[in-house]
């Protein structure tokens, strides 16, 4: 296995051990939070602890962070191997090389500042900048987007999920301040969509790994053994 082939496994490996378990945990606490809220609203005695909502928020932030990191790693692999290294951009197009490096730094910094933002305007700005960074990086050469099948594309599912996670972080404070529950309902609807896209990610990711295995030449020692 070459270094490039090994780097292909980093993104799915982190998704399997980091993102998908958190999806299940967040979904469970989201359901518990809603059940407790409905029981309290109707005056029904509930056995669900009051801390369930705070736990849901904390693990939700962790999930959003994991999704952004895994997405950036998934984008970095083809950009680095198929664009920067293959084309030797630091020699052939130094400005583009610097642009790509700065875009990764810019996106990460914007997402970090989103967590630190307390003013609604700044949270909106940092969320927009983070999302723009993800989209711009996804448009670079080397990234496989399956544009002819965008409706069944691992790339498009992943970018949409990432944007939804960024948006979820941006509206956390609004959910608790809004007495009309408008932002809470928006959050529920969009994250139900995100859950469906996570399922789609599992399917399309498995398919893409299978196709990579089909079209990747076997190692030299296997070819040698096959001659005997």
Tab-separated table of C-alpha atoms in Angstrom, residues 24-204:
chain	number	residue	atom	x	y	z
A	24	UNK	CA	-26.274	8.163	17.268
A	25	UNK	CA	-25.545	9.760	20.647
A	26	UNK	CA	-26.766	13.209	19.579
A	27	UNK	CA	-29.932	11.716	18.065
A	28	UNK	CA	-30.676	9.867	21.299
A	29	UNK	CA	-30.259	12.960	23.483
A	30	UNK	CA	-32.243	15.057	20.992
A	31	UNK	CA	-35.160	12.641	21.350
A	32	UNK	CA	-34.837	12.602	25.154
A	33	UNK	CA	-34.713	16.411	25.255
A	34	UNK	CA	-37.863	16.710	23.173
A	35	UNK	CA	-39.689	14.056	25.209
A	36	UNK	CA	-38.853	15.835	28.459
A	37	UNK	CA	-39.975	19.180	27.047
A	38	UNK	CA	-43.311	17.733	25.926
A	39	UNK	CA	-43.867	15.975	29.263
A	40	UNK	CA	-43.144	19.150	31.238
A	41	UNK	CA	-45.406	21.158	28.947
A	42	UNK	CA	-48.349	18.838	29.549
A	43	UNK	CA	-47.690	18.689	33.286
A	44	UNK	CA	-46.746	15.028	33.150
A	45	UNK	CA	-44.239	13.741	35.671
A	46	UNK	CA	-40.988	12.939	33.918
A	47	UNK	CA	-38.050	10.727	34.850
A	48	UNK	CA	-35.744	12.353	32.278
A	49	UNK	CA	-33.047	14.442	33.971
A	50	UNK	CA	-33.044	18.224	33.376
A	51	UNK	CA	-29.393	18.005	32.273
A	52	UNK	CA	-30.333	16.081	29.124
A	53	UNK	CA	-30.716	19.299	27.119
A	54	UNK	CA	-27.285	20.613	28.074
A	55	UNK	CA	-25.754	17.226	27.262
A	56	UNK	CA	-27.425	17.302	23.855
A	57	UNK	CA	-25.969	20.757	23.145
A	58	UNK	CA	-22.453	19.821	24.254
A	59	UNK	CA	-22.316	16.606	22.244
A	60	UNK	CA	-23.936	18.421	19.307
A	61	UNK	CA	-21.078	20.923	19.313
A	62	UNK	CA	-18.633	18.022	19.397
A	63	UNK	CA	-20.419	16.408	16.432
A	64	UNK	CA	-20.332	19.655	14.445
A	65	UNK	CA	-16.611	20.008	15.100
A	66	UNK	CA	-15.965	16.393	14.088
A	67	UNK	CA	-17.950	16.816	10.854
A	68	UNK	CA	-16.039	19.957	9.861
A	69	UNK	CA	-12.670	18.335	10.635
A	70	UNK	CA	-13.487	15.128	8.756
A	71	UNK	CA	-14.830	17.147	5.804
A	72	UNK	CA	-11.671	19.253	5.598
A	73	UNK	CA	-9.523	16.109	5.790
A	74	UNK	CA	-11.633	14.533	3.034
A	75	UNK	CA	-11.064	17.615	0.863
A	76	UNK	CA	-7.393	17.951	1.774
A	77	UNK	CA	-6.489	14.433	0.594
A	78	UNK	CA	-7.315	14.901	-3.122
A	79	UNK	CA	-6.228	18.552	-3.136
A	80	UNK	CA	-2.804	17.635	-1.770
A	81	UNK	CA	-2.194	14.387	-3.663
A	82	UNK	CA	-3.875	15.137	-6.994
A	83	UNK	CA	-3.275	18.849	-7.205
A	84	UNK	CA	-0.478	20.239	-5.041
A	85	UNK	CA	1.930	17.274	-5.191
A	86	UNK	CA	1.067	16.002	-8.663
A	87	UNK	CA	1.264	19.437	-10.289
A	88	UNK	CA	4.037	20.651	-7.946
A	89	UNK	CA	2.105	23.861	-7.393
A	90	UNK	CA	4.816	25.450	-5.234
A	91	UNK	CA	6.871	25.621	-8.448
A	92	UNK	CA	4.304	25.821	-11.266
A	93	UNK	CA	1.700	28.079	-9.622
A	94	UNK	CA	2.971	29.484	-6.351
A	95	UNK	CA	0.042	31.886	-5.895
A	96	UNK	CA	-2.494	29.054	-6.110
A	97	UNK	CA	-0.407	27.014	-3.670
A	98	UNK	CA	-0.438	29.872	-1.143
A	99	UNK	CA	-4.156	30.395	-1.760
A	100	UNK	CA	-4.977	26.761	-0.936
A	101	UNK	CA	-2.893	26.790	2.234
A	102	UNK	CA	-4.463	30.053	3.392
A	103	UNK	CA	-7.971	28.789	2.594
A	104	UNK	CA	-7.552	25.828	4.937
A	105	UNK	CA	-6.203	28.105	7.685
A	106	UNK	CA	-8.949	30.668	7.021
A	107	UNK	CA	-11.738	28.055	7.233
A	108	UNK	CA	-10.434	26.494	10.443
A	109	UNK	CA	-9.919	29.909	12.073
A	110	UNK	CA	-13.426	31.058	11.088
A	111	UNK	CA	-14.974	27.937	12.608
A	112	UNK	CA	-13.036	28.389	15.850
A	113	UNK	CA	-14.129	32.037	16.059
A	114	UNK	CA	-17.738	30.925	15.461
A	115	UNK	CA	-17.623	29.080	18.779
A	116	UNK	CA	-16.214	32.130	20.521
A	117	UNK	CA	-18.680	34.587	19.000
A	118	UNK	CA	-21.361	35.903	21.344
A	119	UNK	CA	-22.845	38.677	19.214
A	120	UNK	CA	-25.420	37.448	16.689
A	121	UNK	CA	-23.891	39.452	13.831
A	122	UNK	CA	-20.420	37.988	14.350
A	123	UNK	CA	-21.749	34.459	14.648
A	124	UNK	CA	-23.456	34.948	11.296
A	125	UNK	CA	-20.279	36.333	9.746
A	126	UNK	CA	-18.044	33.520	11.004
A	127	UNK	CA	-20.600	30.864	10.017
A	128	UNK	CA	-20.776	32.351	6.512
A	129	UNK	CA	-16.987	32.499	6.218
A	130	UNK	CA	-16.622	28.899	7.442
A	131	UNK	CA	-19.208	27.683	4.954
A	132	UNK	CA	-17.622	29.672	2.120
A	133	UNK	CA	-14.257	28.109	2.919
A	134	UNK	CA	-15.672	24.585	2.721
A	135	UNK	CA	-17.440	25.293	-0.592
A	136	UNK	CA	-14.416	27.015	-2.175
A	137	UNK	CA	-12.089	24.180	-1.175
A	138	UNK	CA	-14.586	21.679	-2.565
A	139	UNK	CA	-14.439	23.416	-5.957
A	140	UNK	CA	-10.684	22.891	-6.337
A	141	UNK	CA	-9.048	20.580	-8.860
A	142	UNK	CA	-8.605	16.996	-7.725
A	143	UNK	CA	-11.810	16.777	-5.666
A	144	UNK	CA	-14.106	14.089	-7.057
A	145	UNK	CA	-17.611	15.525	-7.044
A	146	UNK	CA	-19.587	13.078	-9.249
A	147	UNK	CA	-21.311	16.036	-10.840
A	148	UNK	CA	-23.239	13.883	-13.311
A	149	UNK	CA	-24.904	12.172	-10.324
A	150	UNK	CA	-25.043	15.103	-7.898
A	151	UNK	CA	-28.238	13.713	-6.345
A	152	UNK	CA	-26.297	10.566	-5.291
A	153	UNK	CA	-22.896	12.145	-4.649
A	154	UNK	CA	-20.886	11.549	-1.504
A	155	UNK	CA	-19.268	14.961	-1.999
A	156	UNK	CA	-22.496	16.954	-2.201
A	157	UNK	CA	-24.059	15.080	0.710
A	158	UNK	CA	-20.944	15.767	2.767
A	159	UNK	CA	-20.775	19.483	1.963
A	160	UNK	CA	-24.481	19.972	2.745
A	161	UNK	CA	-24.115	18.133	6.079
A	162	UNK	CA	-21.061	20.228	6.927
A	163	UNK	CA	-22.938	23.460	6.173
A	164	UNK	CA	-25.879	22.288	8.291
A	165	UNK	CA	-23.550	21.558	11.217
A	166	UNK	CA	-21.991	25.021	10.924
A	167	UNK	CA	-25.462	26.575	10.835
A	168	UNK	CA	-26.496	24.562	13.920
A	169	UNK	CA	-23.596	26.000	15.901
A	170	UNK	CA	-24.447	29.513	14.719
A	171	UNK	CA	-28.068	29.407	15.961
A	172	UNK	CA	-27.563	27.737	19.354
A	173	UNK	CA	-28.018	30.968	21.311
A	174	UNK	CA	-31.014	31.980	19.187
A	175	UNK	CA	-32.766	28.685	19.967
A	176	UNK	CA	-32.763	29.436	23.697
A	177	UNK	CA	-33.571	33.155	23.380
A	178	UNK	CA	-36.456	32.817	20.924
A	179	UNK	CA	-39.724	32.409	22.877
A	180	UNK	CA	-41.681	31.672	19.694
A	181	UNK	CA	-39.611	28.495	19.143
A	182	UNK	CA	-39.099	29.426	15.473
A	183	UNK	CA	-35.370	28.693	15.586
A	184	UNK	CA	-35.942	25.468	17.519
A	185	UNK	CA	-38.318	24.221	14.834
A	186	UNK	CA	-35.857	25.205	12.104
A	187	UNK	CA	-33.132	23.367	13.991
A	188	UNK	CA	-35.263	20.208	14.268
A	189	UNK	CA	-36.227	20.208	10.579
A	190	UNK	CA	-32.705	20.843	9.285
A	191	UNK	CA	-31.140	18.260	11.561
A	192	UNK	CA	-33.686	15.629	10.545
A	193	UNK	CA	-32.476	16.348	6.997
A	194	UNK	CA	-28.884	16.078	8.227
A	195	UNK	CA	-29.659	12.667	9.769
A	196	UNK	CA	-30.948	11.407	6.406
A	197	UNK	CA	-27.846	12.776	4.694
A	198	UNK	CA	-25.624	11.015	7.262
A	199	UNK	CA	-27.313	7.756	6.278
A	200	UNK	CA	-26.708	8.646	2.644
A	201	UNK	CA	-23.077	9.356	3.493
A	202	UNK	CA	-22.682	5.842	4.853
A	203	UNK	CA	-24.101	4.356	1.658
A	204	UNK	CA	-22.271	6.580	-0.847
